[in-house]
């Protein structure tokens, strides 16, 4: 059972906005550890999408944004495009476990 | 360009060991940690552990303690992950991923190595 909880799936039509939640606890997200997000296209390795809660690596479109509040974090995607169809994972650090933890992943379907 | 290139697919029998390599290029190998993450078919990402290539220090997820060993060869900028006492549940794609010392993020990933455990 993943330490961070994500919805298994979300969907949206092209051009719409979707959000993906990532819920943790007081020993990870709530303990002020950074949250990072990864995009995994089918058959490929994960790619860093958002780091440090709300920062985009060079080359990531500003349609992608991250936020964090309390024990939860969210990834927002605006102006949805067909190429955004992928699995998305959140990641943080857990002080009780003393290691990196991932969410279970969310599959985004572009309708 | 910065990249991590992993060794090829492996097929192992239960009880055997597997050693996956991860060759770094385009940056100073000893300036970033290397993480290992695995993904079973149709499943999510599972962090296995990390290694500091400069010091050789390691940290492993409790689940893998005693079965995993992460090492490196700085002369050839290559990290290794060896998993022993393989069982069918270890069948997965294994990724190495680079991480800055001051963050838990993983900013560059290898292409993945498929390990199949089957009798």
Coordinates of N, CA, C and O in Angstrom, one line a residue, chain B residues 33-34 49-60 70-72:
Chain B
X33 N 23.7 11.9 -6.2 CA 23.3 10.5 -5.7 C 22.7 9.7 -6.9 O 22.3 10.3 -7.9
X34 N 22.7 8.4 -6.7 CA 22.0 7.5 -7.6 C 21.0 6.7 -6.8 O 21.3 6.1 -5.8
X49 N 16.4 2.2 -2.9 CA 17.5 2.8 -2.1 C 18.3 3.8 -2.9 O 18.0 4.1 -4.0
X50 N 19.3 4.3 -2.2 CA 20.2 5.3 -2.9 C 21.6 5.0 -2.5 O 22.0 4.3 -1.6
X51 N 22.5 5.7 -3.3 CA 23.9 5.6 -3.1 C 24.6 6.9 -3.4 O 24.2 7.6 -4.4
X52 N 25.5 7.3 -2.6 CA 26.3 8.5 -2.9 C 27.6 8.0 -3.6 O 28.4 7.4 -2.9
X53 N 27.8 8.3 -4.9 CA 28.9 7.7 -5.6 C 30.3 8.3 -5.1 O 31.3 7.7 -5.3
X54 N 30.2 9.4 -4.4 CA 31.4 10.1 -3.9 C 32.0 9.3 -2.7 O 33.1 8.9 -2.7
X55 N 31.1 9.0 -1.7 CA 31.5 8.4 -0.5 C 31.3 6.9 -0.5 O 31.9 6.1 0.2
X56 N 30.3 6.4 -1.4 CA 29.9 5.0 -1.4 C 28.8 4.7 -0.3 O 28.4 3.6 -0.2
X57 N 28.4 5.8 0.4 CA 27.4 5.6 1.4 C 26.1 5.2 0.7 O 25.8 5.6 -0.4
X58 N 25.3 4.3 1.4 CA 24.1 3.8 0.9 C 23.0 3.9 1.9 O 23.2 4.0 3.1
X59 N 21.7 3.8 1.4 CA 20.6 3.7 2.2 C 19.5 2.9 1.5 O 19.3 3.1 0.3
X60 N 19.0 1.9 2.2 CA 18.1 1.0 1.5 C 16.7 1.0 2.2 O 16.6 1.1 3.4
X70 N 24.2 -1.8 -3.3 CA 24.4 -0.8 -4.3 C 25.9 -0.4 -4.2 O 26.4 0.0 -3.1
X71 N 26.6 -0.4 -5.3 CA 28.0 -0.1 -5.4 C 28.3 0.8 -6.6 O 27.3 1.1 -7.3
X72 N 29.5 1.2 -6.7 CA 29.9 2.0 -7.9 C 31.3 1.8 -8.2 O 32.1 1.3 -7.4

